[in-house]
Short mmCIF file of C-alpha atoms and ligand atoms in Angstrom, two decimals:
data_model
loop_
_atom_site.label_atom_id
_atom_site.label_comp_id
_atom_site.label_asym_id
_atom_site.label_seq_id
_atom_site.Cartn_x
_atom_site.Cartn_y
_atom_site.Cartn_z
CA UNK M 47 82.13 -16.34 -6.02
CA UNK M 48 79.73 -13.72 -4.71
CA UNK M 49 79.64 -13.63 -0.93
CA UNK M 50 76.90 -15.89 0.33
CA UNK M 51 73.82 -14.72 2.20
CA UNK M 52 74.38 -12.02 4.74
CA UNK M 53 73.07 -13.13 8.13
CA UNK M 54 71.40 -9.77 8.86
CA UNK M 55 69.10 -10.22 5.86
CA UNK M 56 67.32 -13.53 6.18
CA UNK M 57 66.26 -14.86 2.83
CA UNK M 58 62.55 -15.43 2.83
CA UNK M 59 61.81 -17.36 -0.33
CA UNK M 60 58.07 -16.94 -0.12
CA UNK M 61 58.16 -13.15 0.25
CA UNK M 62 60.70 -12.94 -2.54
CA UNK M 63 58.62 -15.03 -4.88
CA UNK M 64 55.52 -12.98 -4.10
CA UNK M 65 57.41 -9.70 -4.61
CA UNK M 66 58.94 -10.89 -7.87
CA UNK M 67 55.59 -11.98 -9.22
CA UNK M 68 54.00 -8.69 -8.13
CA UNK M 69 56.81 -6.88 -9.98
CA UNK M 70 56.10 -8.81 -13.15
CA UNK M 71 52.39 -8.09 -12.85
CA UNK M 72 52.54 -4.39 -12.04
CA UNK M 73 55.84 -2.63 -12.67
CA UNK M 74 57.08 -1.51 -16.10
CA UNK M 75 60.89 -1.51 -16.41
CA UNK M 76 62.91 0.74 -18.71
CA UNK M 77 65.73 -0.65 -20.89
CA UNK M 78 64.55 -4.19 -20.20
CA UNK M 79 63.43 -6.95 -22.56
CA UNK M 80 59.81 -6.78 -21.46
CA UNK M 81 58.79 -10.27 -22.61
CA UNK M 82 61.92 -11.87 -21.16
CA UNK M 83 61.37 -10.03 -17.87
CA UNK M 84 58.00 -11.75 -17.50
CA UNK M 85 59.82 -15.06 -17.41
CA UNK M 86 62.96 -14.13 -15.52
CA UNK M 87 61.55 -11.55 -13.07
CA UNK M 88 63.58 -8.87 -11.31
CA UNK M 89 66.66 -8.87 -9.13
CA UNK M 90 65.50 -6.98 -6.05
CA UNK M 91 68.18 -4.85 -4.40
CA UNK M 92 67.46 -4.28 -0.75
CA UNK M 93 70.48 -2.58 0.82
CA UNK M 94 73.67 -0.70 0.10
CA UNK M 95 77.00 -0.48 1.93
CA UNK M 96 79.78 1.66 0.51
CA UNK M 97 80.50 0.41 -3.00
CA UNK M 98 78.40 -2.74 -2.43
CA UNK M 99 74.73 -3.50 -2.92
CA UNK M 100 72.96 -6.50 -1.46
CA UNK M 101 70.04 -8.25 -3.10
CA UNK M 102 66.99 -9.83 -1.53
CA UNK M 103 68.74 -13.22 -1.47
CA UNK M 104 71.58 -11.74 0.56
CA UNK M 105 74.04 -11.73 -2.36
CA UNK M 106 76.55 -8.94 -2.14
CA UNK M 107 77.93 -7.24 -5.24
CA UNK M 108 80.51 -4.57 -5.99
CA UNK M 109 78.36 -2.01 -7.87
CA UNK M 110 80.92 -1.34 -10.61
CA UNK M 111 78.45 0.87 -12.48
CA UNK M 112 77.56 3.05 -9.46
CA UNK M 113 73.93 2.21 -10.28
CA UNK M 114 73.48 4.28 -13.43
CA UNK M 115 76.87 6.09 -13.30
CA UNK M 116 75.50 8.11 -10.43
CA UNK M 117 76.00 6.79 -6.88
CA UNK M 118 79.36 8.56 -6.69
CA UNK M 119 79.66 8.48 -2.89
CA UNK M 120 78.46 4.90 -2.52
CA UNK M 121 75.24 3.50 -1.11
CA UNK M 122 75.40 4.28 2.61
CA UNK M 123 76.52 7.87 3.09
CA UNK M 124 74.93 9.00 6.36
CA UNK M 125 75.78 12.67 5.85
CA UNK M 126 73.56 12.74 2.76
CA UNK M 127 70.74 10.95 4.55
CA UNK M 128 70.98 13.50 7.37
CA UNK M 129 70.99 16.43 4.93
CA UNK M 130 67.80 15.08 3.36
CA UNK M 131 66.10 14.43 6.71
CA UNK M 132 67.04 17.88 8.03
CA UNK M 133 65.54 19.51 4.96
CA UNK M 134 62.45 17.28 5.01
CA UNK M 135 61.80 18.43 8.59
CA UNK M 136 62.35 22.10 7.86
CA UNK M 137 60.60 22.45 4.51
CA UNK M 138 59.92 19.29 2.49
CA UNK M 139 58.56 21.14 -0.48
CA UNK M 140 58.12 24.50 -1.94
CA UNK M 141 58.33 25.65 -5.52
CA UNK M 142 60.34 28.27 -7.35
CA UNK M 143 57.59 29.45 -9.71
CA UNK M 144 56.06 32.93 -9.74
CA UNK M 145 59.06 34.51 -7.96
CA UNK M 146 58.95 32.14 -4.97
CA UNK M 147 62.23 30.69 -3.78
CA UNK M 148 63.89 28.38 -1.26
CA UNK M 149 67.28 28.74 0.36
CA UNK M 150 68.90 25.42 -0.71
CA UNK M 151 68.13 26.08 -4.38
CA UNK M 152 69.49 29.63 -4.24
CA UNK M 153 72.69 28.37 -2.60
CA UNK M 154 73.02 25.49 -5.05
CA UNK M 155 72.60 27.78 -8.09
CA UNK M 156 75.24 30.14 -6.68
CA UNK M 157 77.58 27.24 -5.95
CA UNK M 158 77.23 25.69 -9.43
CA UNK M 159 77.67 29.09 -11.11
CA UNK M 160 81.00 29.43 -9.35
CA UNK M 161 82.18 25.98 -10.40
CA UNK M 162 81.35 25.67 -14.11
CA UNK M 163 83.56 26.87 -16.98
CA UNK M 164 80.78 29.18 -18.25
CA UNK M 165 80.91 32.94 -17.69
CA UNK M 166 78.15 34.66 -15.73
CA UNK M 167 76.15 31.43 -15.67
CA UNK M 168 72.53 31.00 -14.57
CA UNK M 169 71.02 27.75 -13.37
CA UNK M 170 67.64 26.07 -13.88
CA UNK M 171 66.99 23.06 -11.65
CA UNK M 172 65.12 19.95 -12.83
CA UNK M 173 64.63 16.38 -11.69
CA UNK M 174 66.33 14.25 -14.33
CA UNK M 175 68.97 14.48 -16.99
CA UNK M 176 66.42 13.82 -19.73
CA UNK M 177 64.32 16.72 -18.52
CA UNK M 178 67.40 18.96 -18.36
CA UNK M 179 68.34 18.24 -21.99
CA UNK M 180 64.73 18.60 -23.10
CA UNK M 181 64.28 21.96 -21.38
CA UNK M 182 67.66 23.17 -22.58
CA UNK M 183 66.63 22.73 -26.22
CA UNK M 184 63.32 24.44 -25.46
CA UNK M 185 65.10 27.37 -23.76
CA UNK M 186 67.42 27.77 -26.74
CA UNK M 187 64.48 27.79 -29.18
CA UNK M 188 63.07 30.60 -27.05
CA UNK M 189 66.46 32.35 -27.07
CA UNK M 190 66.87 32.13 -30.83
CA UNK M 191 63.35 33.46 -31.34
CA UNK M 192 64.20 36.28 -28.93
CA UNK M 193 67.32 37.32 -30.82
CA UNK M 194 65.60 37.22 -34.21
CA UNK M 195 66.77 33.83 -35.53
CA UNK M 196 63.50 31.94 -35.88
CA UNK M 197 64.94 29.60 -38.52
CA UNK M 198 68.05 28.60 -36.52
CA UNK M 199 66.55 25.70 -34.52
CA UNK M 200 68.09 22.36 -35.51
CA UNK M 201 70.36 20.45 -33.17
CA UNK M 202 73.18 18.13 -34.18
CA UNK M 203 74.40 15.44 -31.80
CA UNK M 204 76.49 12.32 -32.29
CA UNK M 205 75.84 8.73 -33.24
CA UNK M 206 76.08 6.59 -30.05
CA UNK M 207 75.58 9.65 -27.83
CA UNK M 208 72.96 9.21 -25.09
CA UNK M 209 70.97 12.23 -23.95
CA UNK M 210 67.86 10.85 -22.29
CA UNK M 211 64.44 9.32 -22.75
CA UNK M 212 62.00 12.23 -23.16
CA UNK M 213 60.84 12.99 -26.71
CA UNK M 214 63.61 15.57 -27.18
CA UNK M 215 66.15 13.58 -25.10
CA UNK M 216 65.67 10.49 -27.26
CA UNK M 217 65.75 12.65 -30.41
CA UNK M 218 69.15 13.96 -29.31
CA UNK M 219 70.26 10.40 -28.56
CA UNK M 220 72.09 8.80 -31.47
CA UNK M 221 71.36 5.16 -30.65
CA UNK M 222 69.07 3.27 -32.99
CA UNK M 223 67.60 1.08 -30.26
CA UNK M 224 66.25 4.23 -28.59
CA UNK M 225 64.44 5.30 -31.77
CA UNK M 226 62.94 2.10 -33.17
CA UNK M 227 59.19 2.00 -32.67
CA UNK M 228 58.96 5.42 -30.98
CA UNK M 229 58.59 7.89 -33.90
CA UNK M 230 61.75 9.69 -32.89
CA UNK M 231 64.01 11.48 -33.65
CA UNK M 232 61.76 14.48 -34.21
CA UNK M 233 62.41 16.53 -37.35
CA UNK M 234 65.27 18.96 -36.80
CA UNK M 235 67.48 16.54 -34.84
CA UNK M 236 70.51 15.36 -36.81
CA UNK M 237 73.33 12.96 -35.95
CA UNK M 238 76.95 13.08 -37.00
CA UNK M 239 79.97 10.83 -36.49
CA UNK M 240 80.95 9.36 -33.16
CA UNK M 241 84.68 10.22 -32.70
CA UNK M 242 85.48 6.56 -31.99
CA UNK M 243 88.74 6.15 -33.89
CA UNK M 244 89.35 2.41 -33.53
CA UNK M 245 85.77 1.65 -34.52
CA UNK M 246 85.22 4.02 -37.44
CA UNK M 247 88.70 4.68 -38.88
CA UNK M 248 89.33 3.75 -42.48
CA UNK M 249 92.11 1.37 -43.45
CA UNK M 250 95.45 3.09 -42.88
CA UNK M 251 93.86 6.32 -41.58
CA UNK M 252 95.80 8.19 -38.87
CA UNK M 253 94.03 9.79 -35.90
CA UNK M 254 94.55 13.23 -37.41
CA UNK M 255 93.14 12.16 -40.78
CA UNK M 256 90.18 10.55 -39.02
CA UNK M 257 89.41 13.76 -37.13
CA UNK M 258 89.63 15.83 -40.33
CA UNK M 259 87.37 13.41 -42.21
CA UNK M 260 84.60 13.24 -39.60
CA UNK M 261 84.67 17.01 -39.03
CA UNK M 262 84.70 17.52 -42.81
CA UNK M 263 81.50 15.45 -42.96
CA UNK M 264 80.03 17.55 -40.14
CA UNK M 265 80.81 20.75 -42.02
CA UNK M 266 79.18 19.30 -45.13
CA UNK M 267 76.07 18.48 -43.08
CA UNK M 268 75.96 22.06 -41.76
CA UNK M 269 76.34 23.51 -45.27
CA UNK M 270 73.78 21.11 -46.80
CA UNK M 271 71.21 21.98 -44.12
CA UNK M 272 72.14 25.69 -44.20
CA UNK M 273 74.12 27.17 -41.27
CA UNK M 274 71.24 29.57 -40.66
CA UNK M 275 69.13 26.53 -39.61
CA UNK M 276 71.58 24.92 -37.14
CA UNK M 277 71.18 26.17 -33.57
CA UNK M 278 73.36 23.88 -31.48
CA UNK M 279 75.62 20.88 -31.23
CA UNK M 280 75.31 18.61 -28.18
CA UNK M 281 77.92 16.11 -27.00
CA UNK M 282 79.05 14.27 -23.91
CA UNK M 283 82.72 15.25 -23.35
CA UNK M 284 83.41 11.53 -22.97
CA UNK M 285 80.58 9.35 -24.31
CA UNK M 286 79.10 7.28 -21.49
CA UNK M 287 76.57 4.52 -22.24
CA UNK M 288 77.32 4.68 -25.97
CA UNK M 289 80.81 3.27 -25.45
CA UNK M 290 83.08 5.33 -23.17
CA UNK M 291 84.55 7.00 -26.24
CA UNK M 292 87.52 9.27 -25.70
CA UNK M 293 87.91 11.46 -28.79
CA UNK M 294 91.33 11.63 -30.47
CA UNK M 295 93.64 14.52 -29.61
CA UNK M 296 92.74 17.66 -31.54
CA UNK M 297 89.10 16.70 -32.14
CA UNK M 298 87.51 19.10 -29.67
CA UNK M 299 89.68 22.11 -30.57
CA UNK M 300 88.81 21.70 -34.26
CA UNK M 301 85.15 20.99 -33.47
CA UNK M 302 84.87 24.17 -31.39
CA UNK M 303 86.44 26.24 -34.18
CA UNK M 304 84.02 24.75 -36.73
CA UNK M 305 80.98 25.45 -34.56
CA UNK M 306 82.05 29.06 -33.92
CA UNK M 307 82.58 29.57 -37.65
CA UNK M 308 78.87 28.89 -38.21
CA UNK M 309 77.67 30.47 -34.97
CA UNK M 310 76.45 27.17 -33.52
CA UNK M 311 76.16 26.80 -29.74
CA UNK M 312 78.22 24.03 -28.10
CA UNK M 313 76.16 22.21 -25.46
CA UNK M 314 77.97 19.86 -23.09
CA UNK M 315 75.93 17.01 -21.64
CA UNK M 316 77.88 16.44 -18.40
CA UNK M 317 75.26 14.22 -16.83
CA UNK M 318 77.73 11.31 -16.64
CA UNK M 319 81.04 13.18 -16.79
CA UNK M 320 80.25 15.91 -14.26
CA UNK M 321 81.49 15.89 -10.65
CA UNK M 322 84.73 14.00 -10.84
CA UNK M 323 84.06 11.02 -13.09
CA UNK M 324 86.87 11.87 -15.55
CA UNK M 325 89.34 13.00 -12.86
CA UNK M 326 88.38 16.69 -13.10
CA UNK M 327 85.28 18.34 -11.71
CA UNK M 328 83.82 18.46 -15.26
CA UNK M 329 84.54 16.54 -18.45
CA UNK M 330 84.77 19.93 -20.24
CA UNK M 331 88.01 20.54 -18.31
CA UNK M 332 89.36 17.09 -19.24
CA UNK M 333 88.77 17.60 -22.98
CA UNK M 334 89.21 21.41 -22.91
CA UNK M 335 85.91 22.75 -24.18
CA UNK M 336 84.11 25.93 -23.25
CA UNK M 337 80.42 25.28 -23.82
CA UNK M 338 77.58 27.80 -24.07
CA UNK M 339 75.49 25.60 -21.78
CA UNK M 340 75.84 22.44 -19.75
CA UNK M 341 73.47 19.88 -18.33
CA UNK M 342 74.29 18.20 -15.03
CA UNK M 343 72.63 15.39 -13.07
CA UNK M 344 73.33 11.98 -11.56
CA UNK M 345 76.38 12.59 -9.29
CA UNK M 346 75.17 16.15 -8.58
CA UNK M 347 73.37 14.62 -5.57
CA UNK M 348 75.42 11.39 -5.56
CA UNK M 349 72.04 9.98 -6.70
CA UNK M 350 70.52 10.33 -3.21
CA UNK M 351 67.80 12.60 -4.62
CA UNK M 352 66.54 13.07 -8.19
CA UNK M 353 67.98 16.41 -9.24
CA UNK M 354 69.58 17.76 -12.41
CA UNK M 355 70.49 21.19 -13.72
CA UNK M 356 70.83 23.35 -16.80
CA UNK M 357 73.60 25.93 -16.72
CA UNK M 358 73.27 28.75 -19.26
CA UNK M 359 75.79 31.35 -20.38
CA UNK M 360 74.94 34.84 -19.11
CA UNK M 361 74.14 36.44 -22.47
CA UNK M 362 71.68 33.66 -23.34
CA UNK M 363 69.91 34.16 -20.05
CA UNK M 364 69.93 37.93 -20.56
CA UNK M 365 68.24 37.61 -23.96
CA UNK M 366 65.57 35.38 -22.38
CA UNK M 367 64.97 38.03 -19.71
CA UNK M 368 64.64 40.79 -22.30
CA UNK M 369 62.35 38.66 -24.52
CA UNK M 370 59.93 38.28 -21.63
CA UNK M 371 59.69 41.96 -20.72
CA UNK M 372 56.53 42.47 -22.77
CA UNK M 373 54.98 39.11 -21.81
CA UNK M 374 52.98 38.13 -18.74
CA UNK M 375 55.72 35.70 -17.62
CA UNK M 376 58.30 33.18 -18.80
CA UNK M 377 55.92 30.52 -20.08
CA UNK M 378 57.77 27.55 -18.66
CA UNK M 379 57.93 25.89 -15.25
CA UNK M 380 57.54 22.61 -13.40
CA UNK M 381 56.26 21.66 -9.97
CA UNK M 382 59.57 20.36 -8.64
CA UNK M 383 62.02 22.82 -10.18
CA UNK M 384 64.23 23.82 -7.24
CA UNK M 385 62.79 21.20 -4.88
CA UNK M 386 64.51 22.05 -1.57
CA UNK M 387 65.33 18.47 -0.52
CA UNK M 388 67.10 17.69 -3.79
CA UNK M 389 69.02 20.96 -3.58
CA UNK M 390 70.01 20.38 0.07
CA UNK M 391 71.34 16.92 -0.77
CA UNK M 392 73.23 18.27 -3.81
CA UNK M 393 74.81 21.00 -1.68
CA UNK M 394 75.89 18.43 0.89
CA UNK M 395 77.30 16.22 -1.91
CA UNK M 396 79.45 19.09 -3.19
CA UNK M 397 80.57 19.89 0.34
CA UNK M 398 81.58 16.25 0.97
CA UNK M 399 83.44 16.12 -2.35
CA UNK M 400 85.44 19.14 -1.27
CA UNK M 401 86.04 18.11 2.37
CA UNK M 402 87.06 14.58 1.47
CA UNK M 403 89.23 15.53 -1.49
CA UNK M 404 87.27 13.27 -3.84
CA UNK M 405 88.95 14.67 -6.97
CA UNK M 406 92.42 13.95 -5.62
CA UNK M 407 91.22 10.50 -4.55
CA UNK M 408 89.84 9.77 -8.06
CA UNK M 409 93.17 10.80 -9.62
CA UNK M 410 95.08 8.55 -7.22
CA UNK M 411 92.87 5.48 -7.65
CA UNK M 412 92.56 6.09 -11.39
CA UNK M 413 96.16 5.04 -12.00
CA UNK M 414 95.47 1.58 -10.49
CA UNK M 415 92.08 1.47 -12.25
CA UNK M 416 93.56 2.24 -15.68
CA UNK M 417 96.56 -0.09 -15.18
CA UNK M 418 94.33 -3.02 -14.20
CA UNK M 419 91.93 -2.14 -17.04
CA UNK M 420 94.77 -2.27 -19.58
CA UNK M 421 95.87 -5.67 -18.31
CA UNK M 422 92.44 -7.10 -19.24
CA UNK M 423 93.55 -6.70 -22.87
CA UNK M 424 95.70 -9.80 -22.33
CA UNK M 425 92.51 -11.83 -22.13
CA UNK M 426 91.56 -13.53 -25.43
CA UNK M 427 87.93 -12.30 -25.21
CA UNK M 428 88.96 -8.63 -25.02
CA UNK M 429 89.55 -6.58 -28.16
CA UNK M 430 90.46 -3.30 -26.47
CA UNK M 431 89.86 -1.24 -23.36
CA UNK M 432 89.29 2.51 -23.02
CA UNK M 433 89.27 4.56 -19.89
CA UNK M 434 89.73 7.93 -18.24
CA UNK M 435 89.38 8.86 -14.57
CA UNK M 436 87.06 6.22 -13.15
CA UNK M 437 85.08 5.36 -16.27
CA UNK M 438 85.98 2.61 -18.70
CA UNK M 439 84.83 0.24 -21.43
CA UNK M 440 85.97 -3.31 -22.01
CA UNK M 441 85.32 -3.99 -25.66
CA UNK M 442 84.80 -7.65 -26.51
CA UNK M 443 86.17 -9.29 -29.63
CA UNK M 444 83.67 -9.07 -32.47
CA UNK M 445 82.57 -12.32 -33.99
CA UNK M 446 83.35 -14.29 -30.83
CA UNK M 447 80.71 -16.44 -29.19
CA UNK M 448 80.63 -14.39 -26.01
CA UNK M 449 78.55 -11.22 -25.85
CA UNK M 450 78.24 -8.50 -23.24
CA UNK M 451 75.20 -10.16 -21.66
CA UNK M 452 77.22 -13.35 -21.14
CA UNK M 453 80.13 -11.47 -19.54
CA UNK M 454 77.75 -9.40 -17.42
CA UNK M 455 76.16 -12.59 -16.10
CA UNK M 456 79.54 -14.14 -15.31
CA UNK M 457 80.60 -10.91 -13.57
CA UNK M 458 77.48 -11.12 -11.40
CA UNK M 459 78.36 -14.69 -10.52
CA UNK M 460 81.72 -13.31 -9.38
CA UNK M 461 79.93 -10.64 -7.32
CA UNK M 462 80.29 -7.59 -9.59
CA UNK M 463 77.52 -5.62 -11.30
CA UNK M 464 78.61 -4.05 -14.59
CA UNK M 465 76.69 -2.28 -17.39
CA UNK M 466 76.46 -3.74 -20.88
CA UNK M 467 77.41 -1.14 -23.48
CA UNK M 468 74.75 -0.11 -25.99
CA UNK M 469 74.64 -2.71 -28.74
CA UNK M 470 76.10 -5.39 -26.44
CA UNK M 471 79.65 -5.02 -27.74
CA UNK M 472 81.26 -4.75 -24.33
CA UNK M 473 80.84 -3.70 -20.73
CA UNK M 474 81.19 -0.35 -19.00
CA UNK M 475 82.73 0.31 -15.59
CA UNK M 476 82.03 3.41 -13.52
CA UNK M 477 82.37 2.46 -9.85
CA UNK M 478 81.49 4.83 -7.03
CA UNK M 479 84.21 7.49 -6.83
CA UNK M 480 84.94 6.47 -3.23
CA UNK M 481 86.29 3.08 -4.33
CA UNK M 482 89.66 2.33 -2.68
CA UNK M 483 92.73 0.85 -4.36
CA UNK M 484 92.17 -2.47 -2.59
CA UNK M 485 88.55 -2.54 -3.76
CA UNK M 486 89.67 -1.62 -7.28
CA UNK M 487 92.09 -4.55 -7.32
CA UNK M 488 89.38 -6.86 -5.97
CA UNK M 489 86.97 -5.64 -8.67
CA UNK M 490 89.46 -6.36 -11.46
CA UNK M 491 90.40 -9.77 -9.99
CA UNK M 492 86.73 -10.68 -10.13
CA UNK M 493 86.32 -9.27 -13.65
CA UNK M 494 89.30 -11.28 -14.89
CA UNK M 495 87.74 -14.39 -13.31
CA UNK M 496 84.42 -13.52 -14.98
CA UNK M 497 86.09 -13.32 -18.41
CA UNK M 498 87.72 -16.71 -17.83
CA UNK M 499 84.37 -18.11 -16.72
CA UNK M 500 82.69 -16.66 -19.84
CA UNK M 501 85.42 -18.08 -22.11
CA UNK M 502 84.98 -21.52 -20.54
CA UNK M 503 81.28 -21.43 -21.46
CA UNK M 504 82.06 -20.67 -25.10
CA UNK M 505 81.22 -23.68 -27.23
C1 LIG I 720 74.94 11.45 -20.84
C2 LIG I 720 73.54 11.32 -20.35
N1 LIG I 720 72.68 12.32 -20.60
C3 LIG I 720 71.40 12.27 -20.16
C4 LIG I 720 70.94 11.18 -19.46
C5 LIG I 720 69.52 11.15 -19.00
O1 LIG I 720 69.46 11.29 -17.64
P1 LIG I 720 68.21 10.69 -16.81
O2 LIG I 720 68.27 9.21 -16.97
O3 LIG I 720 68.45 11.19 -15.43
O4 LIG I 720 66.98 11.26 -17.40
C6 LIG I 720 71.81 10.13 -19.18
C7 LIG I 720 71.33 8.94 -18.43
O5 LIG I 720 71.94 7.90 -18.42
C8 LIG I 720 73.13 10.18 -19.66
O6 LIG I 720 73.98 9.15 -19.47
#
């Protein structure tokens, strides 16, 4: 059972009811069944403590999704609060347009350039992952115009990949539920196979044959469209919300070779996988890819401030500089690019990761995490599990009477918040990276109990 009301947060039913009804009347929620929300209202989270969050009724949950894959250092890290407050006092805002600059953003760009597997990289700071992916495509259109390839503009991404909610972000996204009713994807955004072997393999097909078939189909797509029209390929090194998909061995090496053959830029969306989630600083290191550009977000600031980043290879940046020489200025900018508070918090996050050995910690705890994950396969509701580092999916048996929403609800009754995978076929786990072994064991004990609870409710 979830721990019962915490004495320091008295439950005031009247205030809660008034707040919930105000929410329903005034606040629009993303990725929510809007009509259902009117009836059920919100869960209001009021406090955080380490890997736990506490709701307005005093119920305490292990946040096994780290919010949205992002609260990597938990929900009560004083050093990050102090970094924000210090920066708020010194300079709460200034911009980086028209050659203005601020120290935290300069230092953050330098720091990121030294960390990423991209030579001579340059950094553009934004506020959200969606914005980063959107601007990245826009920058590359500018780049291809600059280098005399005005027709090479299409982008291929993968079915079940998630890349954000802006018009371009949702066009890159390969999830039908993100397209229906929204007039996206835009023309010029194409989707190829998800490298999810156990889901998409043909009868009797080996992993190697699967990889060759899906990459063969990708090559056919490139040839049918005309290689001179395909600018870039975007992928998450390990798919996050679309299923925690870990591509079969050999997939990325062959994919990179195919993309170079047709001079197509490899773009790594590291918004979930960046900063330790897969057990390395970046997912690109885990799956061994060398992208032309990366997008970063979420754990960049441990989610304490909205900040994201685009990292561009040096020659791409150089071409953009040269293209602008005859123009008044680079015709792109946004009010909060390089916001000093976000940058200061991101810098402090990276410092804490280093000082506290978070990568080594993730690798240590990951062995318990993956062992306990695997043991969930013994449960009759579970078809398979997948995991790397501290991210995982628990895939439910198809055709059963229990869906992800049912398991999610039972997990909450056991005091654990999980994410339902896109399409409701399972649940995702991505706890704060600071989770201890004891907390990991507690989380899996509760998840096992939740599965048993869900099975008992099956008619
Ligand atoms: C892989 C990936 N890319 C991009 C995004 C979009 O980021 P944001 O929600 O910050 O706009 C997300 C968000 O979940 C994501 O998981």
